[in-house]
Amino acid sequence: MSMNRNTRQDSAVFSLNMNKYLFPLMTLLVLGQLVYLFTAFDVTGAAADLLERLTLTLAG
């Protein structure tokens, strides 16, 4: 019986630690990935368009 209580307590402590550490880490990783994707697309697409527009207006 005490063995069962110990394993239940260990799993409760483990889930508490998971809630405290793993979920913020996962959200940070997902947010970082999204920011990386958006900045990568922004740098390749919008910045190139902006640079082309600037050079055209400066040359014209």
mmCIF file of C-alpha atoms in Angstrom:
data_model
loop_
_atom_site.group_PDB
_atom_site.id
_atom_site.type_symbol
_atom_site.label_atom_id
_atom_site.label_comp_id
_atom_site.label_asym_id
_atom_site.label_seq_id
_atom_site.Cartn_x
_atom_site.Cartn_y
_atom_site.Cartn_z
ATOM 1 C CA MET A 1 0.000 0.000 0.000
ATOM 2 C CA SER A 2 2.795 2.410 0.837
ATOM 3 C CA MET A 3 4.442 1.520 -2.463
ATOM 4 C CA ASN A 4 1.313 2.582 -4.302
ATOM 5 C CA ARG A 5 1.188 5.869 -2.431
ATOM 6 C CA ASN A 6 4.854 6.551 -3.189
ATOM 7 C CA THR A 7 4.417 5.988 -6.899
ATOM 8 C CA ARG A 8 1.305 8.159 -6.902
ATOM 9 C CA GLN A 9 3.196 10.887 -5.063
ATOM 10 C CA ASP A 10 6.127 10.589 -7.457
ATOM 11 C CA SER A 11 3.850 10.878 -10.470
ATOM 12 C CA ALA A 12 2.122 13.890 -8.904
ATOM 13 C CA VAL A 13 5.485 15.553 -8.296
ATOM 14 C CA PHE A 14 6.530 14.708 -11.836
ATOM 15 C CA SER A 15 3.382 16.190 -13.351
ATOM 16 C CA LEU A 16 3.797 19.293 -11.183
ATOM 17 C CA ASN A 17 7.361 19.691 -12.412
ATOM 18 C CA MET A 18 6.171 19.127 -15.969
ATOM 19 C CA ASN A 19 3.552 21.843 -15.559
ATOM 20 C CA LYS A 20 6.122 24.186 -14.074
ATOM 21 C CA TYR A 21 8.988 23.630 -16.504
ATOM 22 C CA LEU A 22 8.000 21.751 -19.626
ATOM 23 C CA PHE A 23 4.952 23.710 -20.730
ATOM 24 C CA PRO A 24 6.598 27.171 -20.618
ATOM 25 C CA LEU A 25 9.593 25.701 -22.406
ATOM 26 C CA MET A 26 7.390 24.225 -25.108
ATOM 27 C CA THR A 27 5.464 27.472 -25.552
ATOM 28 C CA LEU A 28 8.738 29.380 -25.803
ATOM 29 C CA LEU A 29 10.003 26.929 -28.400
ATOM 30 C CA VAL A 30 6.803 27.150 -30.445
ATOM 31 C CA LEU A 31 6.749 30.952 -30.259
ATOM 32 C CA GLY A 32 10.414 31.110 -31.209
ATOM 33 C CA GLN A 33 9.781 28.847 -34.180
ATOM 34 C CA LEU A 34 6.878 31.003 -35.332
ATOM 35 C CA VAL A 35 8.911 34.190 -34.948
ATOM 36 C CA TYR A 36 11.779 32.576 -36.848
ATOM 37 C CA LEU A 37 9.481 31.516 -39.669
ATOM 38 C CA PHE A 38 7.829 34.928 -39.928
ATOM 39 C CA THR A 39 11.131 36.794 -39.843
ATOM 40 C CA ALA A 40 12.654 34.429 -42.388
ATOM 41 C CA PHE A 41 9.764 34.996 -44.793
ATOM 42 C CA ASP A 42 9.802 38.712 -44.016
ATOM 43 C CA VAL A 43 13.528 39.039 -44.683
ATOM 44 C CA THR A 44 13.404 37.093 -47.940
ATOM 45 C CA GLY A 45 10.158 38.567 -49.255
ATOM 46 C CA ALA A 46 9.202 41.947 -47.878
ATOM 47 C CA ALA A 47 12.692 43.312 -47.312
ATOM 48 C CA ALA A 48 13.694 42.434 -50.871
ATOM 49 C CA ASP A 49 10.571 44.157 -52.180
ATOM 50 C CA LEU A 50 11.289 47.194 -50.023
ATOM 51 C CA LEU A 51 14.893 47.331 -51.202
ATOM 52 C CA GLU A 52 13.796 47.059 -54.825
ATOM 53 C CA ARG A 53 11.234 49.813 -54.294
ATOM 54 C CA LEU A 54 13.855 52.039 -52.670
ATOM 55 C CA THR A 55 16.352 51.523 -55.467
ATOM 56 C CA LEU A 56 13.676 52.215 -58.079
ATOM 57 C CA THR A 57 12.593 55.442 -56.391
ATOM 58 C CA LEU A 58 16.197 56.559 -55.884
ATOM 59 C CA ALA A 59 17.149 55.742 -59.467
ATOM 60 C CA GLY A 60 13.977 57.216 -60.947
#
